[in-house]
Structure formats: C-alpha cells, structure tokens
Short mmCIF file of C-alpha atoms in Angstrom, two decimals:
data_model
loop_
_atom_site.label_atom_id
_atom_site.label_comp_id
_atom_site.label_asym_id
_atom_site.label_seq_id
_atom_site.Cartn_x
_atom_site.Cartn_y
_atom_site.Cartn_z
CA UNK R 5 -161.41 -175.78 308.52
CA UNK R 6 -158.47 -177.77 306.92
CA UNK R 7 -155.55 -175.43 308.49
CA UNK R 8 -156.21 -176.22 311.78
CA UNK R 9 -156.72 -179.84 311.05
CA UNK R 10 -153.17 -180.11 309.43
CA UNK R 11 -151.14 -177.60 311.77
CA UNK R 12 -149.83 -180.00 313.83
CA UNK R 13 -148.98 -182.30 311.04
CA UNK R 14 -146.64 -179.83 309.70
CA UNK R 15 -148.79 -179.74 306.35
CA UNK R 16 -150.17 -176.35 307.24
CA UNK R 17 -149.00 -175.25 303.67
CA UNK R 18 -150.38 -177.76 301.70
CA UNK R 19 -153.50 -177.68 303.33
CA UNK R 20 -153.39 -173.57 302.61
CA UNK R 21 -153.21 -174.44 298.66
CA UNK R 22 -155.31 -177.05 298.32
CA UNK R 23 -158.07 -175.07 300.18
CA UNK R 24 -157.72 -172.18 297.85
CA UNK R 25 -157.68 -174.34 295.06
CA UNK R 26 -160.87 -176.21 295.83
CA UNK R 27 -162.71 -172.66 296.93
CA UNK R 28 -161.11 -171.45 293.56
CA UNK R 29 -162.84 -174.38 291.70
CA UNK R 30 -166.06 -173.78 293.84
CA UNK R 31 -166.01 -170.16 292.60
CA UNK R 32 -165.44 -171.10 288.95
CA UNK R 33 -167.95 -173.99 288.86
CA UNK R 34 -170.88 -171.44 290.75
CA UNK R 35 -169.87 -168.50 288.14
CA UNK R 36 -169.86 -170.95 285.35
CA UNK R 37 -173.87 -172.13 286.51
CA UNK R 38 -174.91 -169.06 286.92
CA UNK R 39 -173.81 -167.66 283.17
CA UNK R 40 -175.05 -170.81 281.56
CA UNK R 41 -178.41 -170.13 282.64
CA UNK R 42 -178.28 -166.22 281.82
CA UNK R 43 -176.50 -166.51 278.40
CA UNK R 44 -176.90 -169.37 275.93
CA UNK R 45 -173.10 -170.01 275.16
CA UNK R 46 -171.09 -173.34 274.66
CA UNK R 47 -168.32 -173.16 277.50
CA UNK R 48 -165.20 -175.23 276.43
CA UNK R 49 -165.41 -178.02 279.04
CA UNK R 50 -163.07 -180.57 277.33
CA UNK R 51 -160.72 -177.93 277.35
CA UNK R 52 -160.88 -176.79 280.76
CA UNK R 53 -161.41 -180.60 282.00
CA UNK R 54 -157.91 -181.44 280.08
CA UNK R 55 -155.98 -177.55 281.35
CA UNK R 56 -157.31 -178.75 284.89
CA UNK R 57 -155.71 -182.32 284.71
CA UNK R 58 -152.74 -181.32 283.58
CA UNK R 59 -152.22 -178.79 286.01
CA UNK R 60 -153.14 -180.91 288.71
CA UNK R 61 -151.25 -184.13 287.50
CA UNK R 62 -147.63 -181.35 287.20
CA UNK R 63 -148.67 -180.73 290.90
CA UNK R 64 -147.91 -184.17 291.80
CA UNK R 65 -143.99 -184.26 291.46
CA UNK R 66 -143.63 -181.05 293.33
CA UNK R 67 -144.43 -182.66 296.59
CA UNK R 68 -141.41 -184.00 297.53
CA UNK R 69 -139.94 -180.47 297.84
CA UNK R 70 -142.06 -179.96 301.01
CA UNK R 71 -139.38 -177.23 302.17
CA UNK R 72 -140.65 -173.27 301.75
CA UNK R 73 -137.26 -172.23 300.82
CA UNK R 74 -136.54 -170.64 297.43
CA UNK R 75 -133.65 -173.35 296.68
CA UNK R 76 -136.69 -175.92 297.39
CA UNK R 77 -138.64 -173.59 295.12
CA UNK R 78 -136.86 -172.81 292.30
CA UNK R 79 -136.31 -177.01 291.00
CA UNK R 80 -140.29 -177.43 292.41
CA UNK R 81 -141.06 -174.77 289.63
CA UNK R 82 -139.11 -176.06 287.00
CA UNK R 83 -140.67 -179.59 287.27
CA UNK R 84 -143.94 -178.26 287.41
CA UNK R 85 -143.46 -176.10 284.09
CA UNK R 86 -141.69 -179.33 283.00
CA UNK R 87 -144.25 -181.99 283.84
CA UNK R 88 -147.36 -179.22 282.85
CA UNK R 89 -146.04 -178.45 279.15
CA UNK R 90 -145.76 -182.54 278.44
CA UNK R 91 -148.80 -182.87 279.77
CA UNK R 92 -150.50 -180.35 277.78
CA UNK R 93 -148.73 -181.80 274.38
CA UNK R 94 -150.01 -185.01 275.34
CA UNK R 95 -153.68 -183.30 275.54
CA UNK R 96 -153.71 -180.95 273.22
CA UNK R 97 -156.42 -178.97 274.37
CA UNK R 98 -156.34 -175.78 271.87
CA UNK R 99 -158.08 -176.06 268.49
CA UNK R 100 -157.62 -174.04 265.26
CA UNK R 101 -159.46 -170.94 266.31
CA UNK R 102 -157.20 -171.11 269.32
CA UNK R 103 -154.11 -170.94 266.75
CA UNK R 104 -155.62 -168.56 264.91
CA UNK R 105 -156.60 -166.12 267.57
CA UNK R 106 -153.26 -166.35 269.28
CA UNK R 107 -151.60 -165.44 265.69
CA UNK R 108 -153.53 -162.36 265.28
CA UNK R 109 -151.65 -161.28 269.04
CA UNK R 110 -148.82 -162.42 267.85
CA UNK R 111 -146.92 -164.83 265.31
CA UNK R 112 -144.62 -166.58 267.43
CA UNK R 113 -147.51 -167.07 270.26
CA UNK R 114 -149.62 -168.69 267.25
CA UNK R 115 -147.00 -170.83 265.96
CA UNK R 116 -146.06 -172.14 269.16
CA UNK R 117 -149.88 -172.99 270.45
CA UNK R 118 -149.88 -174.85 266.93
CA UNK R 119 -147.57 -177.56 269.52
CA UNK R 120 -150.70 -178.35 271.44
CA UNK R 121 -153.08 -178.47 268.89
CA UNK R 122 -154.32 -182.17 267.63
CA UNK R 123 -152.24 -182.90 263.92
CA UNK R 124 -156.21 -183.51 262.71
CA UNK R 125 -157.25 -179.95 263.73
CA UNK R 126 -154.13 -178.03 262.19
CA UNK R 127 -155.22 -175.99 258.92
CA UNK R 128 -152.24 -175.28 256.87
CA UNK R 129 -152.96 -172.02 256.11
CA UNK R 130 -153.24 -170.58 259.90
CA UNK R 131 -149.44 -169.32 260.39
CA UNK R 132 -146.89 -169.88 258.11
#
C-alpha cells in the first residue's frame, strides 16, 4: 500500500525499499518469536539492535543521490560502506567468540573483526 501512495510523488523507489525493509524486519522479528518459544537459545539482540542501527543510520546520507543511475549509484555505495564501517567501529558489536570463530575461517577475516570488537573484550591470545 505505500507504492501507490508515493507514485505520484516521484518517491516510488524509496517507498519500494523501505517496504521491503520493514516486511524484511516483520519476517525476522515473527521467525525470531516463533524459535524462541520452540528452542531455549539466547539470540544476540544487542548485536543485532547495534548491526540494525548502523545500517540504517549509513542509509541516511545516501538520500541525496535520489537519481537511479549507476553514476548516482556508485558514490551512494561508497558512502554507505563508508558511513556503515564507522559506524560499526563506533559500536563494536562482535565479541571474542566472534574473533575467534572468524579466525578459524580465516586469519585475516579474524584479525580484521578484532577492529570492531570492544578493547575490554579482546583476549590476546585469539590471532596473533
């Protein structure tokens, strides 16, 4: 119901994304009640609260490129990555089991999640 409303607006797009976005979040937040009642787990929901804000603060500088062209596209991404990484060391949502698993994948992976990870959390024997 929010294309139609913001076709003539010329927002047609934006109203596209933020309507999968919020049916996306829907989804998640359904599938996430659903499991907590069937299986007794902890879900990380600091984590996903802080991945969530980061992403949707990044989203917020991209706006002004309103245009659908790829030269609009290609500086819209680039701030977004930009904006989302600063964000995320700002946050730091991961944790030392984050490091660790992400070493076992690979080395470089774990040494550079070891970035977002608070200085209090950070075991020195993880990757080095």
């Amino acid at each position: 119901t929010l294309v139609p409303l913001a076709k003539p607006y010329g927002y047609e797009l934006y109203a596209v994304a933020f309507a999968m976005g919020l049916g996306s979040i829907l989804t998640s937040a359904l599938g996430f009640s659903a499991v907590k009642r069937i299986y007794s787990i902890k879900f990380p929901t600091i984590y996903t609260f802080k991945i969530l804000l980061a992403s949707t603060i990044a989203t917020l500088p991209t706006i002004p490129f309103h245009s659908v062209k790829i030269l609009s596209l290609v500086p819209a991404t680039f701030v977004f990555l930009i904006v989302f990484l600063v964000l995320l060391w700002a946050l730091k949502p991961f944790n030392d089991e984050d490091v660790e698993m992400a070493g076992k994948i690979s080395r470089r992976l774990g040494n550079i999640i070891k970035i977002f990870v608070p200085r209090s959390l950070i075991s020195t024997t993880l990757i080095d």
